[in-house]
mmCIF file of C-alpha atoms and ligand atoms in Angstrom:
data_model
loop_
_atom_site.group_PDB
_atom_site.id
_atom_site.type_symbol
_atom_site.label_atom_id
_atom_site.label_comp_id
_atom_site.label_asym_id
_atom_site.label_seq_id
_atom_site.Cartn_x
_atom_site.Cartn_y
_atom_site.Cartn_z
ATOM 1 C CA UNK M 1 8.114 1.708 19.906
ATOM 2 C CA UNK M 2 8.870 -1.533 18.872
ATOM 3 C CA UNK M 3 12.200 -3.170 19.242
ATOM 4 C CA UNK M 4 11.770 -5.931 16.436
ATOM 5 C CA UNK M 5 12.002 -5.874 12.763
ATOM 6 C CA UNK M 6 8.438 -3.934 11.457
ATOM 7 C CA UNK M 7 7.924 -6.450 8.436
ATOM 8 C CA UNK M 8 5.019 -6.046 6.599
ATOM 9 C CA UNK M 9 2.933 -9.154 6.691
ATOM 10 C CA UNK M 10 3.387 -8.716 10.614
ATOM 11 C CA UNK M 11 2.423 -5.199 11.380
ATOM 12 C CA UNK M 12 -0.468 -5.902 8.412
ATOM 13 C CA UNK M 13 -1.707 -8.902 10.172
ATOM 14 C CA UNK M 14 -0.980 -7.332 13.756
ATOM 15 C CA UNK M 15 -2.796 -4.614 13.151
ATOM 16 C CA UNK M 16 -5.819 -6.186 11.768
ATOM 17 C CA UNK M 17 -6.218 -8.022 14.221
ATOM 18 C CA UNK M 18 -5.955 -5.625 16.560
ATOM 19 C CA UNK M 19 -8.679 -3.057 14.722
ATOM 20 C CA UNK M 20 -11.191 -6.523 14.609
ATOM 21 C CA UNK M 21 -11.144 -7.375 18.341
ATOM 22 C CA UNK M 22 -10.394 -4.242 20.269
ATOM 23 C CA UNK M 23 -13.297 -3.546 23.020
ATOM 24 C CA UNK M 24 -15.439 -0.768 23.078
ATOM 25 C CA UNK M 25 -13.401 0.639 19.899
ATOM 26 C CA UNK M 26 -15.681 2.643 17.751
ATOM 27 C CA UNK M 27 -16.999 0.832 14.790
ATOM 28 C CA UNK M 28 -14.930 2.074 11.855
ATOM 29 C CA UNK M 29 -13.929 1.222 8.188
ATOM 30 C CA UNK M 30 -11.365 -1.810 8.341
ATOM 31 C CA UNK M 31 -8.547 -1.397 6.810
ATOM 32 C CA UNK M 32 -8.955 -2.990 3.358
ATOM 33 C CA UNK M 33 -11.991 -1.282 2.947
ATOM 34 C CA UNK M 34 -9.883 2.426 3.263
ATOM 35 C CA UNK M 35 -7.185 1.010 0.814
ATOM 36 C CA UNK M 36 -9.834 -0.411 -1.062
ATOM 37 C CA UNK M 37 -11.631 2.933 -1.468
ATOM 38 C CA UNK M 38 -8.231 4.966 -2.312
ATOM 39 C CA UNK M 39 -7.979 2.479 -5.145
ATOM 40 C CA UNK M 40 -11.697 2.826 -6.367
ATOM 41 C CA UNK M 41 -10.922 6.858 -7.228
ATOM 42 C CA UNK M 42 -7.020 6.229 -8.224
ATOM 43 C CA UNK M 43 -6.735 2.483 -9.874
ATOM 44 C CA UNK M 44 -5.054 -0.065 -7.845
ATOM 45 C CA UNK M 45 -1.765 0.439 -5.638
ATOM 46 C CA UNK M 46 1.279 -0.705 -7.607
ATOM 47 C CA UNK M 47 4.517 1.139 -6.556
ATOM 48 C CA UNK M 48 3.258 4.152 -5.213
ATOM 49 C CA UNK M 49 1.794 5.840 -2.244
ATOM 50 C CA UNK M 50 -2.186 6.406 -2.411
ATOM 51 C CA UNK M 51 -1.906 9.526 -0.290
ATOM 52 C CA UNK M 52 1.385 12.062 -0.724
ATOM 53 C CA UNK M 53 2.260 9.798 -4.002
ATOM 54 C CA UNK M 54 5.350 12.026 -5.105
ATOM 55 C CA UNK M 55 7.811 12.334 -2.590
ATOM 56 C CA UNK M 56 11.794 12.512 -2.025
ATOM 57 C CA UNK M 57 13.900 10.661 0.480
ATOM 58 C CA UNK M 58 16.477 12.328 3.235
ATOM 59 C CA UNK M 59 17.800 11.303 6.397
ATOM 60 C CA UNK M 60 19.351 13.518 9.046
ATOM 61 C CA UNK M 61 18.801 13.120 13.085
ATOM 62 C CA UNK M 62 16.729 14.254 15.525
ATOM 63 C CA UNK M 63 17.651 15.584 19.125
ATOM 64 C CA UNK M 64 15.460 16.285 21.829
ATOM 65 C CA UNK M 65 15.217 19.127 24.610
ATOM 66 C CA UNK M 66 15.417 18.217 28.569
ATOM 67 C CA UNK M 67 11.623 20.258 27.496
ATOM 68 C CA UNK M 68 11.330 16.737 25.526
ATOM 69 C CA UNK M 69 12.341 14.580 28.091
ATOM 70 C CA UNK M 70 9.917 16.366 30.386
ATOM 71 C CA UNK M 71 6.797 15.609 28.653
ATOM 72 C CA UNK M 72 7.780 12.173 27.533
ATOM 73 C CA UNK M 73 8.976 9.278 29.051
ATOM 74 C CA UNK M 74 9.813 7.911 25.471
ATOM 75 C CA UNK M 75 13.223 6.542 24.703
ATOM 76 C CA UNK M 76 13.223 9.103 21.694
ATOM 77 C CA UNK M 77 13.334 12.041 23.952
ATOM 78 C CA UNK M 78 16.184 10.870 26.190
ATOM 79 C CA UNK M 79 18.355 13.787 24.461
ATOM 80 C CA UNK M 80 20.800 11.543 22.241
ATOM 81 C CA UNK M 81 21.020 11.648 18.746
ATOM 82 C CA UNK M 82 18.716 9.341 17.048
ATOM 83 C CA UNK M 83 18.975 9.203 13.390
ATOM 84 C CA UNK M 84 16.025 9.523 10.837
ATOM 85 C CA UNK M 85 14.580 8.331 7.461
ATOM 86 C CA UNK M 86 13.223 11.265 6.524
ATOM 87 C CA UNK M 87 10.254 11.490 3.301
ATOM 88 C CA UNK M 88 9.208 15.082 2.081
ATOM 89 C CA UNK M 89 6.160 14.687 -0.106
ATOM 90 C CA UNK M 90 3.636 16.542 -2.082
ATOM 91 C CA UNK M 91 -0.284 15.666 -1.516
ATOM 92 C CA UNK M 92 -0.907 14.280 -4.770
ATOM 93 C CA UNK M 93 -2.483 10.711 -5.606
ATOM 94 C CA UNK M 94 -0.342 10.738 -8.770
ATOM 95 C CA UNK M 95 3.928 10.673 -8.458
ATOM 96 C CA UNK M 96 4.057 12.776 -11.211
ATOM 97 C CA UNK M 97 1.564 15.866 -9.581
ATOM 98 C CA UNK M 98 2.881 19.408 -9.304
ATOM 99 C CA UNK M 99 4.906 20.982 -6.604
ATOM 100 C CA UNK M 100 3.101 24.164 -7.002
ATOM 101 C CA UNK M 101 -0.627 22.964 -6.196
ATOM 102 C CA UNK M 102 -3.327 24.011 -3.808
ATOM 103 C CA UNK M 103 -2.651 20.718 -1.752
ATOM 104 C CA UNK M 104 -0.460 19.789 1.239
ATOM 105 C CA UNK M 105 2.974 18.860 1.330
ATOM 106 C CA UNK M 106 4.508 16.587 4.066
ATOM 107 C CA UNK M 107 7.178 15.635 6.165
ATOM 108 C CA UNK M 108 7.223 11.951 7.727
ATOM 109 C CA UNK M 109 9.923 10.514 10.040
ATOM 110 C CA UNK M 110 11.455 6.886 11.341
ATOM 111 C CA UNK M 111 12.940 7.807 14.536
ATOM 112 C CA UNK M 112 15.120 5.003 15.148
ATOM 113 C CA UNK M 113 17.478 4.983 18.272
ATOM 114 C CA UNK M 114 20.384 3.158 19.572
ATOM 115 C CA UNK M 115 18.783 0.816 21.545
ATOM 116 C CA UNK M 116 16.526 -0.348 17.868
ATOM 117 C CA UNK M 117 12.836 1.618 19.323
ATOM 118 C CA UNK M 118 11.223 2.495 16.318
ATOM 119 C CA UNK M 119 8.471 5.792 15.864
ATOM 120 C CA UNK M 120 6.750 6.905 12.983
ATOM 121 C CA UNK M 121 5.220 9.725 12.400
ATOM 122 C CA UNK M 122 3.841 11.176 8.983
ATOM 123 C CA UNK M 123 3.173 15.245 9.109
ATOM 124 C CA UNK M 124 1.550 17.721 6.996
ATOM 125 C CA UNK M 125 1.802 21.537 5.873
ATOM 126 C CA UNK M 126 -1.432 22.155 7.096
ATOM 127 C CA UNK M 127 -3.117 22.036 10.471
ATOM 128 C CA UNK M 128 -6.351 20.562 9.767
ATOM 129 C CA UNK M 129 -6.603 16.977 8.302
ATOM 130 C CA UNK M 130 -9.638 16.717 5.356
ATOM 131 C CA UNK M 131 -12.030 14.335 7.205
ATOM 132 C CA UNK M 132 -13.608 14.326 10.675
ATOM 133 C CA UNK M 133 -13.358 10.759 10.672
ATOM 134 C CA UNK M 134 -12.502 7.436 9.129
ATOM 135 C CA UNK M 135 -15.876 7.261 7.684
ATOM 136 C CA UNK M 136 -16.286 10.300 6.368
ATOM 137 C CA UNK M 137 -13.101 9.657 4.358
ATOM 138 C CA UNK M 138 -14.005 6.313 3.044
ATOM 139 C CA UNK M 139 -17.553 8.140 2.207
ATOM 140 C CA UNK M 140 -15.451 11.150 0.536
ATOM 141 C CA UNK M 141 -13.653 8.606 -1.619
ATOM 142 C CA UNK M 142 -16.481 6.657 -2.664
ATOM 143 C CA UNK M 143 -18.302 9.593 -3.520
ATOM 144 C CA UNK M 144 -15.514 10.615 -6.177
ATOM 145 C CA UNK M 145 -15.048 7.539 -7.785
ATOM 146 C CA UNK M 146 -15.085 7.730 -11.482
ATOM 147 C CA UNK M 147 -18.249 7.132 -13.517
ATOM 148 C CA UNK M 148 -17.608 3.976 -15.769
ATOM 149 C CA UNK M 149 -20.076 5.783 -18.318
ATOM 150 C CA UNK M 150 -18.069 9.348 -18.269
ATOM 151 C CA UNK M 151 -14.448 8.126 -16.788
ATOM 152 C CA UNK M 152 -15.349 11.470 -14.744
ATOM 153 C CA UNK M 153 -16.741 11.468 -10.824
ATOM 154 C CA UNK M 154 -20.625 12.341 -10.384
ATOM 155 C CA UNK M 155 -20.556 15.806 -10.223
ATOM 156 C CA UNK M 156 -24.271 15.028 -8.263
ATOM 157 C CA UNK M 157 -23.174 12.488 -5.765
ATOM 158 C CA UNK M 158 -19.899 14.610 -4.856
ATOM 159 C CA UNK M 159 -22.541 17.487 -4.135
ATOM 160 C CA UNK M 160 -24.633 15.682 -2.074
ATOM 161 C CA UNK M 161 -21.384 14.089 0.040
ATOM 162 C CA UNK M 162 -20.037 18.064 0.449
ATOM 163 C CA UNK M 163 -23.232 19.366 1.497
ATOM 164 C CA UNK M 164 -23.186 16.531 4.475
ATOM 165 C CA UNK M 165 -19.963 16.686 5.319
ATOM 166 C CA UNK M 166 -18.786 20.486 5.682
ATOM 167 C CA UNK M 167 -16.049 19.761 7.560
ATOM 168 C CA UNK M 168 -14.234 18.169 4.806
ATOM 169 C CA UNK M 169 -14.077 21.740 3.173
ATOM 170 C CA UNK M 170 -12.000 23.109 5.795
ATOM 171 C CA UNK M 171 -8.837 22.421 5.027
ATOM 172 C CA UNK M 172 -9.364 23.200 1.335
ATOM 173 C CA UNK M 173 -10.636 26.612 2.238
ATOM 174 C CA UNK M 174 -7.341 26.978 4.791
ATOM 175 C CA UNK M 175 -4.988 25.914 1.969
ATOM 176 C CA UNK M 176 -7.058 28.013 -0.423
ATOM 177 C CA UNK M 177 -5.958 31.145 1.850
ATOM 178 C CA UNK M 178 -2.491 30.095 2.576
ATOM 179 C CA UNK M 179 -0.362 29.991 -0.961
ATOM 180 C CA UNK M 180 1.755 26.582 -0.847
ATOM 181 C CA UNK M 181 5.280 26.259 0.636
ATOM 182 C CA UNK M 182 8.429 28.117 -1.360
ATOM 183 C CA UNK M 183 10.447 25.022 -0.120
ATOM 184 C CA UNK M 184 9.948 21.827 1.710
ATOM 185 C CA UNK M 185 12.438 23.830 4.185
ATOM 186 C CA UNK M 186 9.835 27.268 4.532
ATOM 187 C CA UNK M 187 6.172 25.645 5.782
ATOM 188 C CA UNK M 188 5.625 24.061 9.485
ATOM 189 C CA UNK M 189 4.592 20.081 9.626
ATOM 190 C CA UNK M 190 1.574 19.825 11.734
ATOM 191 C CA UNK M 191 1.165 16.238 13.067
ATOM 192 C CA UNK M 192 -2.648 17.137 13.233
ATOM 193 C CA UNK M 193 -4.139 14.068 15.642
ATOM 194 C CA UNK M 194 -3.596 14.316 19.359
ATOM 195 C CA UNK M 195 -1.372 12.104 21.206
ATOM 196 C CA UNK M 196 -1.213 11.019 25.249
ATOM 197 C CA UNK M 197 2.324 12.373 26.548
ATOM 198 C CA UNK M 198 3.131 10.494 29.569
ATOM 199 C CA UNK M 199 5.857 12.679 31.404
ATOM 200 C CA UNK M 200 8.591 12.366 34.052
ATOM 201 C CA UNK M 201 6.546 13.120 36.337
ATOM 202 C CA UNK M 202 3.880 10.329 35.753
ATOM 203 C CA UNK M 203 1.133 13.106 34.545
ATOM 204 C CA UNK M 204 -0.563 11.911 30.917
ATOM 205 C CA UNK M 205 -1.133 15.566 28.987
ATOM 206 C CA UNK M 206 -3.172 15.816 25.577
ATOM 207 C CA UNK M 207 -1.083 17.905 23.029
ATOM 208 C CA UNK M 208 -0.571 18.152 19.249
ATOM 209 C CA UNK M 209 2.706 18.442 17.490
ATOM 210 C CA UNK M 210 4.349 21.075 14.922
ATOM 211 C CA UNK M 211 7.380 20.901 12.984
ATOM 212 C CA UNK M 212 8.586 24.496 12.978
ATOM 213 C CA UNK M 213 11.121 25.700 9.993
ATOM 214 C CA UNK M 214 13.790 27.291 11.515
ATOM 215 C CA UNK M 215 14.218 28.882 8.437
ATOM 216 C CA UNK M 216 11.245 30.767 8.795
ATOM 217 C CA UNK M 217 7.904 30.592 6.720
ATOM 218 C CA UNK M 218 7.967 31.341 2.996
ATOM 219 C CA UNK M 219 4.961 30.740 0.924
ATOM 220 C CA UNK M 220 4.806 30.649 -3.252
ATOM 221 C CA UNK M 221 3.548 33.820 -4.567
ATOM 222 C CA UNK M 222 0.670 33.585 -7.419
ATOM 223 C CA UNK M 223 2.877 34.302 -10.138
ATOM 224 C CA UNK M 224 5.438 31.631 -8.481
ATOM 225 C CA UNK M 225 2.276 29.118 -8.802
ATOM 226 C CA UNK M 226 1.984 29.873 -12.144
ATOM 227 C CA UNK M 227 5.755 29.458 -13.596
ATOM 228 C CA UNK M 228 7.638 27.386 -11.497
ATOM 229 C CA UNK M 229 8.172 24.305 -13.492
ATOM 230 C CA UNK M 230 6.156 20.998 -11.532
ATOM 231 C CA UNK M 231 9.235 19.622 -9.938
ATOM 232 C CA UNK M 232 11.277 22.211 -8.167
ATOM 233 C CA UNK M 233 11.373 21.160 -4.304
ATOM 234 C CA UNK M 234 13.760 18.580 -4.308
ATOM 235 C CA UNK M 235 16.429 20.310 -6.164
ATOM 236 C CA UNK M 236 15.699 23.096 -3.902
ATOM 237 C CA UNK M 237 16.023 21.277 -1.238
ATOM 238 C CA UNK M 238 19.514 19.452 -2.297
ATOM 239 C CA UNK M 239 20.752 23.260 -2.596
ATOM 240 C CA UNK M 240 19.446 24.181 0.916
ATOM 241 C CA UNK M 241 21.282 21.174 2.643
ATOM 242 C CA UNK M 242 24.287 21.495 0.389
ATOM 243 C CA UNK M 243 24.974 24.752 1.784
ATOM 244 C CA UNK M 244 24.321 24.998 5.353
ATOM 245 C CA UNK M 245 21.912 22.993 7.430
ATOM 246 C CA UNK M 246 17.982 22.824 7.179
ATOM 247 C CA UNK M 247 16.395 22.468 10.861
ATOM 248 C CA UNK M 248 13.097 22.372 12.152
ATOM 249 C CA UNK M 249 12.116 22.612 15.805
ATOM 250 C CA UNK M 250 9.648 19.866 17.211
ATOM 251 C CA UNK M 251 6.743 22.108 19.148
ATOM 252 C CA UNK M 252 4.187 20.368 21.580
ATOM 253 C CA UNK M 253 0.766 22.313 21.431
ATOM 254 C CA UNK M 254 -1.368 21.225 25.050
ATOM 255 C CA UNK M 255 -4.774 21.067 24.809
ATOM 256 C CA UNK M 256 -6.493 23.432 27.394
ATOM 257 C CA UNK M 257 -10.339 22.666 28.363
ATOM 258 C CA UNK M 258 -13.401 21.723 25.641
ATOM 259 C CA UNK M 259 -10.108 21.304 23.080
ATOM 260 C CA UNK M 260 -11.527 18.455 20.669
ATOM 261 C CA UNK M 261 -9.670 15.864 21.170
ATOM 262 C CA UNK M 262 -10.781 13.289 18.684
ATOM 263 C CA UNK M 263 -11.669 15.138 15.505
ATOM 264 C CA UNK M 264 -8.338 16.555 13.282
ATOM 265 C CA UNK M 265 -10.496 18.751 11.366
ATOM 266 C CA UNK M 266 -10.711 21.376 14.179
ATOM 267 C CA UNK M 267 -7.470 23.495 15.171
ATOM 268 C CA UNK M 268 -6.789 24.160 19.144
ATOM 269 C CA UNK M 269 -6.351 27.874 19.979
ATOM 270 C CA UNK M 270 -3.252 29.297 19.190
ATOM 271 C CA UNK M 271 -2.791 30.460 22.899
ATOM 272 C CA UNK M 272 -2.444 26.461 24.119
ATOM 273 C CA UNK M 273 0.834 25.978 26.514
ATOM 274 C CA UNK M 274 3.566 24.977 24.090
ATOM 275 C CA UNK M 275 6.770 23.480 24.751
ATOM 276 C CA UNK M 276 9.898 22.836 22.413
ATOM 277 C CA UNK M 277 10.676 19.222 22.734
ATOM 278 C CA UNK M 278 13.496 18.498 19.689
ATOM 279 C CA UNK M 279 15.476 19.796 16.722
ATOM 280 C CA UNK M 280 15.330 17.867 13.493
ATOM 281 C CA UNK M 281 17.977 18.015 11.291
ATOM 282 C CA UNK M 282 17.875 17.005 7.480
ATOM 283 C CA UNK M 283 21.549 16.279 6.922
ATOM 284 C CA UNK M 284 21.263 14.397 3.288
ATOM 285 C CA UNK M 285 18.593 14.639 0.635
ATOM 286 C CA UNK M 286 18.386 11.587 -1.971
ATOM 287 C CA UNK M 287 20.380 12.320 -5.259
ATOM 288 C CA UNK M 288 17.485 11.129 -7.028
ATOM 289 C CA UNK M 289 14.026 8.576 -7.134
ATOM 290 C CA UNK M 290 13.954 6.140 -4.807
ATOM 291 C CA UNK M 291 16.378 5.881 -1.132
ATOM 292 C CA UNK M 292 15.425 4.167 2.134
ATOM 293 C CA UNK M 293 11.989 6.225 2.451
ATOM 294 C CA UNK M 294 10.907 4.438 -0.295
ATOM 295 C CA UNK M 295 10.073 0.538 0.367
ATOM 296 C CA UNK M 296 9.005 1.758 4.149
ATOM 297 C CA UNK M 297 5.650 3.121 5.490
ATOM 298 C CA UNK M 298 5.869 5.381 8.339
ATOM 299 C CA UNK M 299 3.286 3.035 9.959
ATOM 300 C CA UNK M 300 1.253 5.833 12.855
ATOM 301 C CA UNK M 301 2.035 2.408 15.549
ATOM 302 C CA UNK M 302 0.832 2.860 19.535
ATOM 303 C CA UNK M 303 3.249 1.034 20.745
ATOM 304 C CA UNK M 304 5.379 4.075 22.694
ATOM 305 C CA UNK M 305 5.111 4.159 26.615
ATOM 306 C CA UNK M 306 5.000 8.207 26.494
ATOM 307 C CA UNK M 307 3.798 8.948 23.174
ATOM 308 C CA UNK M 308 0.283 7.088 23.546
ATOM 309 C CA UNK M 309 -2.844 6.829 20.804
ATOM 310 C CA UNK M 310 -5.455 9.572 21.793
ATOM 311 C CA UNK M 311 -9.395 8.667 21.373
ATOM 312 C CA UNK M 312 -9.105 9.594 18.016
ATOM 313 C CA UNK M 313 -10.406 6.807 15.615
ATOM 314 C CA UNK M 314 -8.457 8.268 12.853
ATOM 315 C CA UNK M 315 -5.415 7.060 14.842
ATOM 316 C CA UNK M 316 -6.349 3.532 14.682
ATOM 317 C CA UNK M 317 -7.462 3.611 10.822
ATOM 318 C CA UNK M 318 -4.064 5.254 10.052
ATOM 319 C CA UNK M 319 -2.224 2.255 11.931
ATOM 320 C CA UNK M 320 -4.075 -0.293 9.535
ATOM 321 C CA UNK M 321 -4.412 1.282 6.360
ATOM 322 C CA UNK M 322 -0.729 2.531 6.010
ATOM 323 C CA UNK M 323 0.021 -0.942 6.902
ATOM 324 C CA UNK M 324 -2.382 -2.606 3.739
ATOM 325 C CA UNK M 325 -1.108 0.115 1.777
ATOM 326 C CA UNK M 326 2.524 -0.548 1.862
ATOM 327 C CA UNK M 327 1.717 -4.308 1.772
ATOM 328 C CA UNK M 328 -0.086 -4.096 -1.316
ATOM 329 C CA UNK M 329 2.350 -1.723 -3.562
ATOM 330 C CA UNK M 330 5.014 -4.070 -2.441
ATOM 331 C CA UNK M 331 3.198 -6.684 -3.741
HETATM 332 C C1 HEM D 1 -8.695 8.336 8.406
HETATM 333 C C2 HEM D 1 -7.557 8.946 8.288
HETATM 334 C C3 HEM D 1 -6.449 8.596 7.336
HETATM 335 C C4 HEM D 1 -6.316 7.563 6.458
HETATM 336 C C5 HEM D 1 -7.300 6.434 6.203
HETATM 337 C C6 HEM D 1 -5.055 7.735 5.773
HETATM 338 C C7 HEM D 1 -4.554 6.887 4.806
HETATM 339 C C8 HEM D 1 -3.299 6.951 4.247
HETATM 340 C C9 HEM D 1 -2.682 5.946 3.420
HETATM 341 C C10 HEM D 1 -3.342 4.648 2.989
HETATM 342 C C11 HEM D 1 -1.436 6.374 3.105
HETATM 343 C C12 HEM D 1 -0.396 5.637 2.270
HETATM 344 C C13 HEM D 1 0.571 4.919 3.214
HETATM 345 C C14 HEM D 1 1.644 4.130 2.507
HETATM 346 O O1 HEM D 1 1.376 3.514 1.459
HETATM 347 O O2 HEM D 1 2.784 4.106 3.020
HETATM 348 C C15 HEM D 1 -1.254 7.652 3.717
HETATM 349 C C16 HEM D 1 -0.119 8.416 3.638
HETATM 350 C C17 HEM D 1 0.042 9.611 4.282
HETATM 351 N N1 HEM D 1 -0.836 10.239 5.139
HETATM 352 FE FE1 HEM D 1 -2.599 9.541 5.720
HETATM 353 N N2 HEM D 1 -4.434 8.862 6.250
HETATM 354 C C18 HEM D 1 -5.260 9.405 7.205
HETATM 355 C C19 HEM D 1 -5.027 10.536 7.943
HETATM 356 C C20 HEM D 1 -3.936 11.333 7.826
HETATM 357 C C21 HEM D 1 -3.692 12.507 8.619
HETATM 358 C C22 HEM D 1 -4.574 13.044 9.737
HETATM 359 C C23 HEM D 1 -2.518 13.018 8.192
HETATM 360 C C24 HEM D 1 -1.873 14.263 8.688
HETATM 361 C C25 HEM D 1 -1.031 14.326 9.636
HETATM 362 C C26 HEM D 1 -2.002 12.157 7.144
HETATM 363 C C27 HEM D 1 -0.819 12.314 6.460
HETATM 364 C C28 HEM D 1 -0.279 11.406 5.573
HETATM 365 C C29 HEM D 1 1.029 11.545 4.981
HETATM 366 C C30 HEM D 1 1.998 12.700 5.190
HETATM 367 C C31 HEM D 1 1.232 10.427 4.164
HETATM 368 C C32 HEM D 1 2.471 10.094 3.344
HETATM 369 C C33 HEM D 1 3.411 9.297 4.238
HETATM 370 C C34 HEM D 1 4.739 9.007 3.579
HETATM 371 O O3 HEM D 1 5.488 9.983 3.324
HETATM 372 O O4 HEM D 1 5.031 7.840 3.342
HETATM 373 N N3 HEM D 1 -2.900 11.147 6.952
HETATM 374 N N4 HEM D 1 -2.407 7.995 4.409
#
């Protein structure tokens, strides 16, 4: 967590840095070459997000368990109140996408406590990420960019990346099973890459994170998908807060033995320990556009003493690329 300002030209430069010179980290795509491949299938960056493009601001607070305080040492889990910027989005590369598409939807979160720690974290409605790796997502990209002779991807070349790459077809064929979310208040938030808790008692423990609604799960049915106009979650949402609270309980999963701890496109076993570590509250949804999610990234730092980067490389591309990303539609 860091205690000073998180400006942009500083984490950007910090983190590049840090991705250049690390030893023994894996080779992997820098970070301007990720951005730089989200803009080669979308156009370049201007004021929106490459990833989760259309999205809509709240801010509530988040409270851990003495569960949370167990696991992690983290100032965040010290069971006060620490207020949140809160972003629920919709997996779309365009702002103006539908809320009632095959794709994720998301939930990301500035912790921010008393004492001025800041955590980020940036979740989604599905528990399997779409790429094994940082490669294999700057690969997937640059396998759909856009003819210049057709304005259309190579059907050919995306082929050919699919049939190398399976495992950037599971979490189409899990969302392709699982209808999307009835509300940005009805689907869990799986956090997806695994973390290093360091607890109270000094032990470091592998686990994954979920966002549980404690409103229960409700999914869209097909004619929903079909009628709903394209922009229905946020007013939705407004209604849900306006009347009563909207809640979601923070869930550690633990990994158990031969759990694969570096690739996010393979799910643990549901029958992993789990332990309830916080309550999230959304308290306030924006009115409208824009609100304090907007000019922030929720930048996937390892800077917390007991919420540590795993061996996952997508960990470290995450930390630069949302950092080039917000520094370049800020521009
Ligand atoms: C190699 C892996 C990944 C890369 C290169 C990548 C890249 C990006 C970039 C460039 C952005 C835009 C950031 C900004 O402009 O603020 C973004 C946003 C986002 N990503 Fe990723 N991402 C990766 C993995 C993941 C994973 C595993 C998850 C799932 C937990 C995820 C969830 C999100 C979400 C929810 C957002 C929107 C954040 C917001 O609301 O501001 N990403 N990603």
């Amino acid at each position: 967590m860091s205690r000073r300002p998180l400006t942009v030209a500083l984490a950007a430069a910090a983190l590049t840095a840090l991705l250049t010179t690390a030893p023994g980290a894996q080779a992997q795509p820098s970070p301007e070459a990720i951005v730089d491949a989200f803009e080669g299938v979308l156009g370049p960056i201007r004021s929106h997000r490459p990833s989760h493009a259309k999205g809509t601001c709240a801010a509530g607070h988040f409270t851990a368990t003495p569960e949370g305080a167990r696991f992690s040492v983290a100032p965040v889990f010290d069971g006060q109140r620490v207020p949140t910027v809160i972003r629920f989005g919709v997996g779309v590369g365009n702002p103006a996408g539908p809320d009632t598409g095959r794709t994720t939807r998301s939930l990301s979160i500035r912790f921010e406590t008393a004492a001025g720690d800041i955590w980020d974290m940036a979740n989604i409605s599905a528990p399997i990420f779409g790429s094994p790796t940082p490669q294999v997502m700057v690969d997937g990209l640059l396998a759909r960019r856009r003819d210049p002779a057709t304005g259309q991807p190579n059907a050919e070349r995306v082929a050919a990346f699919v049939a190398a790459n399976p495992a950037t077809t599971l979490q189409g064929r899990w969302l392709a099973a699982s209808n999307p979310p009835a509300s940005w208040a009805s689907t869990p938030y799986w956090g997806v890459n695994a973390f290093r808790f360091r607890g109270a008692d000094g032990e470091v423990r592998h686990a994954r994170w979920v966002f549980e609604p404690r409103a229960g799960v409700q999914r869209l049915t097909d004619e929903q998908m079909r009628t709903l106009p394209a922009n229905f979650l946020a007013d939705e949402l407004r209604r849900r807060v306006g009347t009563g609270p909207v809640e979601f309980d923070m869930v550690l999963q633990f990994a158990g033995p031969g759990d694969d701890l570096v690739n996010p496109t393979v799910a643990w076993p549901d029958d992993r320990p789990r332990a309830t570590v916080g309550r999230l509250t959304v308290a306030e949804v924006a009115p409208g556009p824009g609100g304090a999610c907007d000019p922030i990234s929720f930048l996937i730092l390892d800077q917390a003493p007991g919420i540590e980067f795993s061996d996952d490389p997508t960990l470290q591309a995450r930390a630069g690329a949302y950092a080039v990303s917000l520094s370049r539609r800020l521009q």
